[in-house]
Structures are given as C-alpha cells and as structure tokens.
GROMACS .gro file of N, CA, C and O in nm:
model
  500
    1UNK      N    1   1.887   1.077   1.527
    1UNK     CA    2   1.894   1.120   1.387
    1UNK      C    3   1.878   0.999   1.297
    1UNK      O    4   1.921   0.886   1.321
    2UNK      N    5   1.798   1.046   1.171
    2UNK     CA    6   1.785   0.912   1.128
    2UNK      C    7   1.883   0.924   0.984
    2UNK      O    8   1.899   1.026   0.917
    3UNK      N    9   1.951   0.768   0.955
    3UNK     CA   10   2.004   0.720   0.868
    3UNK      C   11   1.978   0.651   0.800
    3UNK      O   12   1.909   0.554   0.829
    4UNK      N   13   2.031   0.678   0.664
    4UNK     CA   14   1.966   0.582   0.537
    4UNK      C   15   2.111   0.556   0.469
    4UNK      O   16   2.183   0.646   0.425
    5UNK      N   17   2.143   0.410   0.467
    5UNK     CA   18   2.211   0.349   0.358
    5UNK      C   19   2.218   0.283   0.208
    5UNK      O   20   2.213   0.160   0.214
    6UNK      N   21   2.225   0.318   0.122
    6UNK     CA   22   2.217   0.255  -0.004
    6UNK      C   23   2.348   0.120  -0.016
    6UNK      O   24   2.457   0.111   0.042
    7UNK      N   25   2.301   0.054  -0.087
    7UNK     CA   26   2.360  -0.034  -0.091
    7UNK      C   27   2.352  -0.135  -0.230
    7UNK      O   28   2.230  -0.152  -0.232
    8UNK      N   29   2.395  -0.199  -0.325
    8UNK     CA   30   2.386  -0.286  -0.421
    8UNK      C   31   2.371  -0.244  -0.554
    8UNK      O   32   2.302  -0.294  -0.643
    9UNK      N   33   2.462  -0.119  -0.559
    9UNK     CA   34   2.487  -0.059  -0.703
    9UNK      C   35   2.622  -0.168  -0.778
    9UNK      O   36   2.703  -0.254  -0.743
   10UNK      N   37   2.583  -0.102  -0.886
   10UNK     CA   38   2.717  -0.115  -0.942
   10UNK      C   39   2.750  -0.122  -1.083
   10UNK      O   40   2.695  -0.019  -1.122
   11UNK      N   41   2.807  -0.179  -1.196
   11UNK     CA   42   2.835  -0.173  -1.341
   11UNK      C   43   2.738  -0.316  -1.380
   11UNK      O   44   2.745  -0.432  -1.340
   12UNK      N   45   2.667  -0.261  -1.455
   12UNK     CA   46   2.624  -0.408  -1.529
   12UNK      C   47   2.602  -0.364  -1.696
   12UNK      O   48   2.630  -0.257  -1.751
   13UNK      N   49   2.542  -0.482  -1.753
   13UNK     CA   50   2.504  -0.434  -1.971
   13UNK      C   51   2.403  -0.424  -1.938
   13UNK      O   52   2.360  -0.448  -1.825
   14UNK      N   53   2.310  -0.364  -2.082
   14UNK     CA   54   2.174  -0.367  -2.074
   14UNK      C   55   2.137  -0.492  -2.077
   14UNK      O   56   2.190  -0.585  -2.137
   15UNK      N   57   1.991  -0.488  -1.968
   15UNK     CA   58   1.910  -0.592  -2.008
   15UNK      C   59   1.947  -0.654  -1.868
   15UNK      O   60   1.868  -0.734  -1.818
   16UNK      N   61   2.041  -0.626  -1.816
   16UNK     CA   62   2.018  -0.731  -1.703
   16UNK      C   63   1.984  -0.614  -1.562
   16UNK      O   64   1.984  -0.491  -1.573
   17UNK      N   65   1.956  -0.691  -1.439
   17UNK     CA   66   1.900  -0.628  -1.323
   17UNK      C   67   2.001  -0.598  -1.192
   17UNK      O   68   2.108  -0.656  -1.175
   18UNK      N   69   1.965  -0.534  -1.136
   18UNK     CA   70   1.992  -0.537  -1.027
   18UNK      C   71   1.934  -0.508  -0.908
   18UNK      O   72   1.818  -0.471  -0.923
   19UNK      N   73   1.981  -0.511  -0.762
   19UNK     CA   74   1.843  -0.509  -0.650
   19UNK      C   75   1.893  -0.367  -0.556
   19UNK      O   76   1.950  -0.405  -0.453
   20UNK      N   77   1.890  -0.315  -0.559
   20UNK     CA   78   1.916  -0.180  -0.450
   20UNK      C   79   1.854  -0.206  -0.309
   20UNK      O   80   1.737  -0.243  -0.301
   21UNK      N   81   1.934  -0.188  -0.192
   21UNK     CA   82   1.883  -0.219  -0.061
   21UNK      C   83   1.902  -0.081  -0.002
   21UNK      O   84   1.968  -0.009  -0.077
   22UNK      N   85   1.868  -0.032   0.095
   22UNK     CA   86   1.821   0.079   0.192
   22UNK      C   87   1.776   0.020   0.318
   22UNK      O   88   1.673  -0.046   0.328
   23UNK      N   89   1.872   0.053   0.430
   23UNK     CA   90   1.836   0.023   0.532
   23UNK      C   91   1.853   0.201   0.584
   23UNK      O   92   1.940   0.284   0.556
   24UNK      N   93   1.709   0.211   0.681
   24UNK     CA   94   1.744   0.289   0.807
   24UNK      C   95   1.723   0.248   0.950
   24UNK      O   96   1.658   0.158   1.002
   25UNK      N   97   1.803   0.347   0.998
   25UNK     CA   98   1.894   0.380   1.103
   25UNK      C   99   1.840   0.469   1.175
   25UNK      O  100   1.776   0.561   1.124
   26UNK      N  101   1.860   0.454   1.337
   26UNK     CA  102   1.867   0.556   1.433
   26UNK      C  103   1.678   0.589   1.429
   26UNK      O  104   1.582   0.521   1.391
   27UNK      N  105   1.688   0.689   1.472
   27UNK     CA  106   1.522   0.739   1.487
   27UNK      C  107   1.467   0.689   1.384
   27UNK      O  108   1.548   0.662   1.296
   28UNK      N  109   1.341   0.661   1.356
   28UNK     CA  110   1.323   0.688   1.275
   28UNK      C  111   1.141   0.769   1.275
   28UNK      O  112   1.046   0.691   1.280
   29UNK      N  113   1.122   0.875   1.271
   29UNK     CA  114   1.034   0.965   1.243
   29UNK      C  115   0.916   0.872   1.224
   29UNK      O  116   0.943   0.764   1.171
   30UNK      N  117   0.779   0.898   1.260
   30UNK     CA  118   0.655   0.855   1.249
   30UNK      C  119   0.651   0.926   1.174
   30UNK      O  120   0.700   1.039   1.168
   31UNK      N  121   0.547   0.832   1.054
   31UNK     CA  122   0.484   0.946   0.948
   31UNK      C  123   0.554   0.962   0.784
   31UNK      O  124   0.510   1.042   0.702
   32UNK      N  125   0.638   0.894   0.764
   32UNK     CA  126   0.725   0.942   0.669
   32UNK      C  127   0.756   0.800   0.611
   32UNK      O  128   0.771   0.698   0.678
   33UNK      N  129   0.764   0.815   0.443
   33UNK     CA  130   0.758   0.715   0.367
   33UNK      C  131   0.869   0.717   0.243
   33UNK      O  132   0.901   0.819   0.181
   34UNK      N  133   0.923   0.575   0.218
   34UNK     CA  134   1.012   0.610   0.144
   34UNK      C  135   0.972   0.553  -0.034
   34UNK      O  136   0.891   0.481  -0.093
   35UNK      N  137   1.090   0.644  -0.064
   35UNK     CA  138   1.089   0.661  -0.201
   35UNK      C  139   1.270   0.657  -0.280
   35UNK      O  140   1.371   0.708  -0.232
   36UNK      N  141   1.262   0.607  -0.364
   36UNK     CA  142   1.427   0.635  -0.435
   36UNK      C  143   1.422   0.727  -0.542
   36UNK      O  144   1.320   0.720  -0.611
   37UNK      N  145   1.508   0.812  -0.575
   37UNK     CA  146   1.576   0.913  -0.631
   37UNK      C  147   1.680   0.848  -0.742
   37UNK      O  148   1.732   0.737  -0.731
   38UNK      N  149   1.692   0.906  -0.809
   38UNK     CA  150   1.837   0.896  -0.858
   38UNK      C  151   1.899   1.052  -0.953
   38UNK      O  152   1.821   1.147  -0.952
   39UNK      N  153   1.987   1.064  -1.003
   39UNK     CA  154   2.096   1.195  -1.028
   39UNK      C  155   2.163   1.129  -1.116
   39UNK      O  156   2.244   1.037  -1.105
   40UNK      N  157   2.122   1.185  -1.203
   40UNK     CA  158   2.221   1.118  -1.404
   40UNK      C  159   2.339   1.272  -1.331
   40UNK      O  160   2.330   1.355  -1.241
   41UNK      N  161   2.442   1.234  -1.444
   41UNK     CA  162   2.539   1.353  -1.459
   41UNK      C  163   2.509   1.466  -1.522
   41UNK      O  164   2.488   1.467  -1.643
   42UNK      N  165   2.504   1.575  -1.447
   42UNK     CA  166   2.423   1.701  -1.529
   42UNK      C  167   2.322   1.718  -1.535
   42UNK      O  168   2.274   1.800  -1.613
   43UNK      N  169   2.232   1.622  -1.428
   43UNK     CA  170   2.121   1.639  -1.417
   43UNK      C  171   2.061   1.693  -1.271
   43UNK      O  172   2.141   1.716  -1.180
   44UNK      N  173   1.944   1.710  -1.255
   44UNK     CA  174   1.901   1.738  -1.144
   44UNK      C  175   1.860   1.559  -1.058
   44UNK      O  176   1.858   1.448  -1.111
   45UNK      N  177   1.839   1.588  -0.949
   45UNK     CA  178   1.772   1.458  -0.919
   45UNK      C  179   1.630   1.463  -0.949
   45UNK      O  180   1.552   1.558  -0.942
   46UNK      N  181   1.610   1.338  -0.986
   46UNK     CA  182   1.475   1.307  -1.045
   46UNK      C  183   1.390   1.171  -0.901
   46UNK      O  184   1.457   1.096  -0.830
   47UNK      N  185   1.268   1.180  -0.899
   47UNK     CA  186   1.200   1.031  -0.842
   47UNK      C  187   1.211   0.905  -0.924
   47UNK      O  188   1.213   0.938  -1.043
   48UNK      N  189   1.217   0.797  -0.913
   48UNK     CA  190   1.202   0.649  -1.000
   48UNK      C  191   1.080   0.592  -0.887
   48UNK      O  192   0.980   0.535  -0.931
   49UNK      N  193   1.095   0.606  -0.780
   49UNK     CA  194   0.965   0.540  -0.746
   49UNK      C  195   0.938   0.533  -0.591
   49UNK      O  196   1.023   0.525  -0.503
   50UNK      N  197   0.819   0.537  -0.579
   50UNK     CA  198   0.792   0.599  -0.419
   50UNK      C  199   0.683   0.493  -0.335
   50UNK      O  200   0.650   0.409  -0.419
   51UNK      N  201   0.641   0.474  -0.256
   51UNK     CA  202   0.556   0.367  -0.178
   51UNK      C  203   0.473   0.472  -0.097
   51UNK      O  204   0.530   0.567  -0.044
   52UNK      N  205   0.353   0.456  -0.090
   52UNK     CA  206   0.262   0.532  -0.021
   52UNK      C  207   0.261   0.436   0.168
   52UNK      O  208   0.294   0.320   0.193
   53UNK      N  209   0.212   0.544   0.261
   53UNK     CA  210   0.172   0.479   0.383
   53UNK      C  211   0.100   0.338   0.331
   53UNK      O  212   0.152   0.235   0.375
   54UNK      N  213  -0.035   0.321   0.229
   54UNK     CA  214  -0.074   0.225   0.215
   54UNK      C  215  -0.044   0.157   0.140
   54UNK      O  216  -0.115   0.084   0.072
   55UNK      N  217   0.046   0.167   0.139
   55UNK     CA  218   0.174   0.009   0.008
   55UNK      C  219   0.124   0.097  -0.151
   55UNK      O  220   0.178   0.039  -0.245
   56UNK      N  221   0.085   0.151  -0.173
   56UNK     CA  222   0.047   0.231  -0.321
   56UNK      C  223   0.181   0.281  -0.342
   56UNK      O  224   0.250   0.345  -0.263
   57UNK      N  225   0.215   0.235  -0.480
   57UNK     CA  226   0.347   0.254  -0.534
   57UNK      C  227   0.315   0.335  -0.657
   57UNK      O  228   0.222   0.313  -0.735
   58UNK      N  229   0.434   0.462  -0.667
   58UNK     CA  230   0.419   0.494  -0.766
   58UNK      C  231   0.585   0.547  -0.845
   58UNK      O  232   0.696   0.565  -0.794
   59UNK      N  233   0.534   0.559  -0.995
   59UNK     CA  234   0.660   0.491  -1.067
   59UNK      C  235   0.703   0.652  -1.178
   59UNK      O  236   0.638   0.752  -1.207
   60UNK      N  237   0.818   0.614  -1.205
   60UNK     CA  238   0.835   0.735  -1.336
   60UNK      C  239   0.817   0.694  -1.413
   60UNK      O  240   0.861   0.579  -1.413
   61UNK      N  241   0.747   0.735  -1.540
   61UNK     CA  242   0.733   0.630  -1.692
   61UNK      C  243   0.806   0.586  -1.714
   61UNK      O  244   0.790   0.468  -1.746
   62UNK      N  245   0.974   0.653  -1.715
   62UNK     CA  246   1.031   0.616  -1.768
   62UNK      C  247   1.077   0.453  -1.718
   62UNK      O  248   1.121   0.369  -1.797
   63UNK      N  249   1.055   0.428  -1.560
   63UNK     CA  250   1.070   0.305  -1.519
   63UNK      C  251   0.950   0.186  -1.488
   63UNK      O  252   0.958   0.072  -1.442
   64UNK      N  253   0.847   0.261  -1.529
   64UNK     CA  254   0.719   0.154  -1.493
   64UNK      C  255   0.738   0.018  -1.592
   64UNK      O  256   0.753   0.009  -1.714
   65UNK      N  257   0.731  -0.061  -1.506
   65UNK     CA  258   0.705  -0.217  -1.564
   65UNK      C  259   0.863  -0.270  -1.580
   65UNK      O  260   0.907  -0.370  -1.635
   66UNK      N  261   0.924  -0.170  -1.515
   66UNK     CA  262   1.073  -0.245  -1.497
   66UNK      C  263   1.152  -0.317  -1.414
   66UNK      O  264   1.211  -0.425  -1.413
   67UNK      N  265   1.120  -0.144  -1.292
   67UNK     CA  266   1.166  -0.084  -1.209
   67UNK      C  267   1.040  -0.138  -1.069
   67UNK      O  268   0.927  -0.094  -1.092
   68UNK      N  269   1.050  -0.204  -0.966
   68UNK     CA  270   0.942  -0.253  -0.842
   68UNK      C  271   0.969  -0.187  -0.724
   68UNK      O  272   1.090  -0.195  -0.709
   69UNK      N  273   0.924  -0.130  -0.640
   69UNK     CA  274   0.992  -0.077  -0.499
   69UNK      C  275   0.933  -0.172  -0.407
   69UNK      O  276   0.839  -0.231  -0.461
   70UNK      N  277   0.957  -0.212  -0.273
   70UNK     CA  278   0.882  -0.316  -0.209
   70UNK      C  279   0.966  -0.268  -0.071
   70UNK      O  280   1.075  -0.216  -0.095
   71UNK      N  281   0.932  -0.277   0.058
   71UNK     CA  282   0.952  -0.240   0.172
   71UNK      C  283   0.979  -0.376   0.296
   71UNK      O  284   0.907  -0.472   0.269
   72UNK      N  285   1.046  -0.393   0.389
   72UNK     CA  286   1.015  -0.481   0.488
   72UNK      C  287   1.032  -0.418   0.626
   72UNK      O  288   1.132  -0.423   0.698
   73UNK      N  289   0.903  -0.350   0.653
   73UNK     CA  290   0.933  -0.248   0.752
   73UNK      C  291   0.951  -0.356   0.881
   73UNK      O  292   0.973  -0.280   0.976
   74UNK      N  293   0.953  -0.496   0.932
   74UNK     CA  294   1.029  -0.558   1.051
   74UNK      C  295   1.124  -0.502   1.041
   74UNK      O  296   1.166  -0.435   1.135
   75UNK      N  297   1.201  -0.510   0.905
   75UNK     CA  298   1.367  -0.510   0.924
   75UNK      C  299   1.441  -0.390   0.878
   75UNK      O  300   1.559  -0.379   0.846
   76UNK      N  301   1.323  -0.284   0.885
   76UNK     CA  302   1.380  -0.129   0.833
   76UNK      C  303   1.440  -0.125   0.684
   76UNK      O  304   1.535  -0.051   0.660
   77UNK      N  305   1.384  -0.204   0.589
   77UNK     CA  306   1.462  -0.185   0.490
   77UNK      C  307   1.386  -0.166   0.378
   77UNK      O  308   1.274  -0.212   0.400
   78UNK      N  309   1.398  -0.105   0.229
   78UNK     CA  310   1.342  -0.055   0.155
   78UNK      C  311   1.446  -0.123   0.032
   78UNK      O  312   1.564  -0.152   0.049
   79UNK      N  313   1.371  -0.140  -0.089
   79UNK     CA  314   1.408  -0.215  -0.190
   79UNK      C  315   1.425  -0.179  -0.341
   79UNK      O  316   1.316  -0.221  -0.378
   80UNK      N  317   1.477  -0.137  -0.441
   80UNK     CA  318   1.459  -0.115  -0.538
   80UNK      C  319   1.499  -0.290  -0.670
   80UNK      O  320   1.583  -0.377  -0.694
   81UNK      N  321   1.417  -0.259  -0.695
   81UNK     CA  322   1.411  -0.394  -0.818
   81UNK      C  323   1.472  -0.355  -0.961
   81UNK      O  324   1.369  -0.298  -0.998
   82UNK      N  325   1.517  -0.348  -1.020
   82UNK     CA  326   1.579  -0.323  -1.155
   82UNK      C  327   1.592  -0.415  -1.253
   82UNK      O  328   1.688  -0.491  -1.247
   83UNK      N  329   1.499  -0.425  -1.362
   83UNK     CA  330   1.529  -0.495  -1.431
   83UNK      C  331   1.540  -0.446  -1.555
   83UNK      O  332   1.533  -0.323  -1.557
   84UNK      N  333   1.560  -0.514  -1.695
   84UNK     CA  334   1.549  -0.487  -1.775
   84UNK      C  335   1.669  -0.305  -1.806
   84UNK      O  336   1.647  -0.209  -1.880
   85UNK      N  337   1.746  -0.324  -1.740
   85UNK     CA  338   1.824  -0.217  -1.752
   85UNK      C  339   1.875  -0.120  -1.894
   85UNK      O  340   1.907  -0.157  -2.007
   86UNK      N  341   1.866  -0.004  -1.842
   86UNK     CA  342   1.897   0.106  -2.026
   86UNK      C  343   2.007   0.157  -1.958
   86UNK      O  344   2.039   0.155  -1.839
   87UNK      N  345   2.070   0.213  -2.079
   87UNK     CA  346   2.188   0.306  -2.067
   87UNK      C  347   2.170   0.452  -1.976
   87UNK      O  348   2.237   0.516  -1.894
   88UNK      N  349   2.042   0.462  -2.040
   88UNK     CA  350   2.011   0.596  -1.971
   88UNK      C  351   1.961   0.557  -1.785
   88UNK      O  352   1.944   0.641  -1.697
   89UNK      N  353   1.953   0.462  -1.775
   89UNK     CA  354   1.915   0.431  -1.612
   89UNK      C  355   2.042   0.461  -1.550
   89UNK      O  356   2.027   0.466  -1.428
   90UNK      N  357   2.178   0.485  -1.591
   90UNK     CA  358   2.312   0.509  -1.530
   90UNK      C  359   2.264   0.655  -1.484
   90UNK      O  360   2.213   0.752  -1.538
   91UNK      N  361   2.315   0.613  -1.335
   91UNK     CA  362   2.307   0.760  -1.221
   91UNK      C  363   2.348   0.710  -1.126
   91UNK      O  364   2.397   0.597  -1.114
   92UNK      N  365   2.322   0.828  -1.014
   92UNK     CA  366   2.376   0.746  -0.841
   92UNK      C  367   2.191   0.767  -0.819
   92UNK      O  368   2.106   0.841  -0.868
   93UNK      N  369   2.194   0.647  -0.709
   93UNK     CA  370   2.035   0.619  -0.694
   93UNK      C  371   2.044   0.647  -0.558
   93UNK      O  372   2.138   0.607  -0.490
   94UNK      N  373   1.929   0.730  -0.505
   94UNK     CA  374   1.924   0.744  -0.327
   94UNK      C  375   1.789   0.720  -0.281
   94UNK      O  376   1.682   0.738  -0.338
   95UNK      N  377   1.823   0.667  -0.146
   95UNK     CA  378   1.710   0.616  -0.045
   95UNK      C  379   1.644   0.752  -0.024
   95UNK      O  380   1.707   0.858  -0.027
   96UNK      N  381   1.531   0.743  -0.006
   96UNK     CA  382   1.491   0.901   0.093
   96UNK      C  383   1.364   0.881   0.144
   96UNK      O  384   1.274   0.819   0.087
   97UNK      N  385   1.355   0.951   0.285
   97UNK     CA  386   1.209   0.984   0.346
   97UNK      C  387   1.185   1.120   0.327
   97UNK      O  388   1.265   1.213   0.340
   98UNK      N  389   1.006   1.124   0.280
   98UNK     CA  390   0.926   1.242   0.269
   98UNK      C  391   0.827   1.174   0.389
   98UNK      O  392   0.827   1.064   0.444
   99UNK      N  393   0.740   1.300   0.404
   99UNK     CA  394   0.610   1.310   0.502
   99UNK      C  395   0.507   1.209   0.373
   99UNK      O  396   0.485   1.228   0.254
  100UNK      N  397   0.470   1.117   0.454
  100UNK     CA  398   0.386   1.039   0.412
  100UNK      C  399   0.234   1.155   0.294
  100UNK      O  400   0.197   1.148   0.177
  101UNK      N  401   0.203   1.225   0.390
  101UNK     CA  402   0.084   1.307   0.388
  101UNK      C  403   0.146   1.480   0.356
  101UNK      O  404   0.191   1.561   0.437
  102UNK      N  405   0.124   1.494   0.197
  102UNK     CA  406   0.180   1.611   0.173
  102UNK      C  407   0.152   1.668  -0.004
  102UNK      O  408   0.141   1.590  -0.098
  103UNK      N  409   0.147   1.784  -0.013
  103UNK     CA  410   0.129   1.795  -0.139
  103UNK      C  411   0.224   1.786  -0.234
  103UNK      O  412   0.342   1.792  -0.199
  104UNK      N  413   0.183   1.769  -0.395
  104UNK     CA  414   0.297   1.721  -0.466
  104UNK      C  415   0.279   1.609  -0.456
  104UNK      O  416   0.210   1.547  -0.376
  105UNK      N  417   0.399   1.548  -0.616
  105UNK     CA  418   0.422   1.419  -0.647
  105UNK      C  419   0.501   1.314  -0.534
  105UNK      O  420   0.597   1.349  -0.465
  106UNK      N  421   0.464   1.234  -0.533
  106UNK     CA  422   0.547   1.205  -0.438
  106UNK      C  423   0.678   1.132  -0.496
  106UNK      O  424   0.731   1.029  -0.454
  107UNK      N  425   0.709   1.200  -0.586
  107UNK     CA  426   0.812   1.160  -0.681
  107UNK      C  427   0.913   1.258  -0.689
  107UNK      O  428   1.033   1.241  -0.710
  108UNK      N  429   0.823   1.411  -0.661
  108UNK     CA  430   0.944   1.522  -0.622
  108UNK      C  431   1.021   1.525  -0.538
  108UNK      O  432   0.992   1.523  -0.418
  109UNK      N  433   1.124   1.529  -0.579
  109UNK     CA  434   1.247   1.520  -0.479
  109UNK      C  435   1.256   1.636  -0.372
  109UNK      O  436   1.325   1.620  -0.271
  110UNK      N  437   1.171   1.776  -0.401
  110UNK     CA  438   1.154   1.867  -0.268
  110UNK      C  439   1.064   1.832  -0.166
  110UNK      O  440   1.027   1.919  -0.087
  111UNK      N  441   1.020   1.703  -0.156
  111UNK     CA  442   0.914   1.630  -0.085
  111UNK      C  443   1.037   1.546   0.029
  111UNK      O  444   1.012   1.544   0.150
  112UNK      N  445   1.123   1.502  -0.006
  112UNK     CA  446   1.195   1.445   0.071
  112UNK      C  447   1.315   1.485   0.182
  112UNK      O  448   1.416   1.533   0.130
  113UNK      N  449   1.317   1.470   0.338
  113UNK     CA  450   1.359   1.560   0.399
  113UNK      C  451   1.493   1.468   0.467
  113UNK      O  452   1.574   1.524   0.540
  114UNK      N  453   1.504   1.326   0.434
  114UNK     CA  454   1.593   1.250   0.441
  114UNK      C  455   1.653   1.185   0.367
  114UNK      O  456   1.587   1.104   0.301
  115UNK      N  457   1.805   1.193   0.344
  115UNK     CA  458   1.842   1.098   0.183
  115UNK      C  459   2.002   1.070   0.281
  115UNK      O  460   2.079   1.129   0.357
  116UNK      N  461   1.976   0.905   0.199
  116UNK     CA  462   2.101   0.838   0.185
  116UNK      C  463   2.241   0.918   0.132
  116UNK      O  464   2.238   1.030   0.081
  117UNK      N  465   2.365   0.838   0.155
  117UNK     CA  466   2.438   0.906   0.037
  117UNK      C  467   2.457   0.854  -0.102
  117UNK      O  468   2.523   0.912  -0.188
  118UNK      N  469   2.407   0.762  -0.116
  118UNK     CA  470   2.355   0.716  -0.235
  118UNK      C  471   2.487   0.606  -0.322
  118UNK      O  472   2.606   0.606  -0.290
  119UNK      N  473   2.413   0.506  -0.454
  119UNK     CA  474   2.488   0.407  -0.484
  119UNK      C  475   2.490   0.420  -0.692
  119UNK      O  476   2.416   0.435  -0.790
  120UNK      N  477   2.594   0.406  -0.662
  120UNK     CA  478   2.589   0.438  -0.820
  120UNK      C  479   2.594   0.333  -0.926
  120UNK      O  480   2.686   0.252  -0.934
  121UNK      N  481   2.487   0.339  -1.013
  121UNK     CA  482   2.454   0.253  -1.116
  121UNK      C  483   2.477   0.289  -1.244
  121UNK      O  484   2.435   0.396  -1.287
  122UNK      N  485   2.546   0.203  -1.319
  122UNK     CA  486   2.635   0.202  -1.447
  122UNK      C  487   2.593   0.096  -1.508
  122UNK      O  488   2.604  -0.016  -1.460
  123UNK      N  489   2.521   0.130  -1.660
  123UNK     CA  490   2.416   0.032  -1.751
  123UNK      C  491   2.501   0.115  -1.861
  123UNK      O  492   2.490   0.234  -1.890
  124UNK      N  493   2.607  -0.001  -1.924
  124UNK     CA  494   2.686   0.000  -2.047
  124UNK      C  495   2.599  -0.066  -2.144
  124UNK      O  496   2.507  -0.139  -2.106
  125UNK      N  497   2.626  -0.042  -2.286
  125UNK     CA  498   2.585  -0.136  -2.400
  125UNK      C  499   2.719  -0.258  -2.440
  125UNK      O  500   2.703  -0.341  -2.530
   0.00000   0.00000   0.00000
C-alpha cells in the first residue's frame, strides 16, 4: 500500500516562504504522478500544482510565479516551494497521486486516488 507524508507546514506572515516535503512509501504504483492539493476552511479541496510524467508542471493562477513543485524521484520525494506567501494561501496542503494519463485537469482533485494526511499552513498579516 502506498504512503504519502506531508511534512514542513506551519505559521508564518505574509511575504515570506516556506518548503513542503512529501515523501512516499510502500508500493508505489507505476504510472501515477504527483500533485499537491490544499483545503481552506469551508472550502472544498482545490489543486495548487501538479507535475506531469514529463516534468510539465502545472499551476493554479492563483499560485503561478510563486508557488514551484519539483520532484526527486531517487529519493521518493515531492516538493512544494512557497513563496511570496498571502493570507488567503492558509489551508492544510496534501501530497497526492493521480494516473499520470487521464482526463481532466490535472489539478482536479477527483483525479487523485492517493493523498497524504496533509500539513497545515497559516499566512497571518
């Protein structure tokens, strides 16, 4: 069974960054590519940004030119970059695998059939 850990949340102000880590675990499925999520309060979960089989990254507006995803598949681990932080970026953020090859955004979160339990990020003014 495969596992996904989040890791490197936490409280920061605007404007500054932080790095989100994701390691998996156990099996891990041929075929399937990751992407992070995140879940404001009262919200649904939304995509922030996804990595294609061929390193093609793709972003939510709301985080492009902020927000980097980057992968080190030796060491099973998946990356979120954060910079430039908003108030509204406060949520819990999750790791997840979808099928590489599939229809839809690959930003929709019904695309993804594996998720972390996720790390929660808090961007005060």
């Amino acid at each position: 069974q495969v596992q996904l850990v989040e890791s490197g949340g936490g409280s920061v102000q605007t404007g500054e960054s932080l790095r989100l880590s994701c390691v998996v675990s156990g099996y891990r499925p041929s075929g399937y590519c990751v992407g992070w999520l995140r879940q404001a309060a009262t919200k649904g979960r939304a995509g922030v940004a996804a990595l294609g089989r061929d390193g093609r990254t793709t972003y939510a507006d709301s985080v492009k030119g902020r927000f980097t995803i980057s992968r080190d598949t030796a060491k099973n681990m998946a990356y979120l970059q954060m910079d430039s932080l908003k108030v509204e970026d406060t949520a819990v953020y999750y790791c997840a695998l979808r099928r590489c090859v599939g229809s839809g955004s690959p930003l929709w979160p019904g695309r993804y059939e594996h998720w972390g339990q996720g790390t929660q990020v808090t961007v005060s003014s």
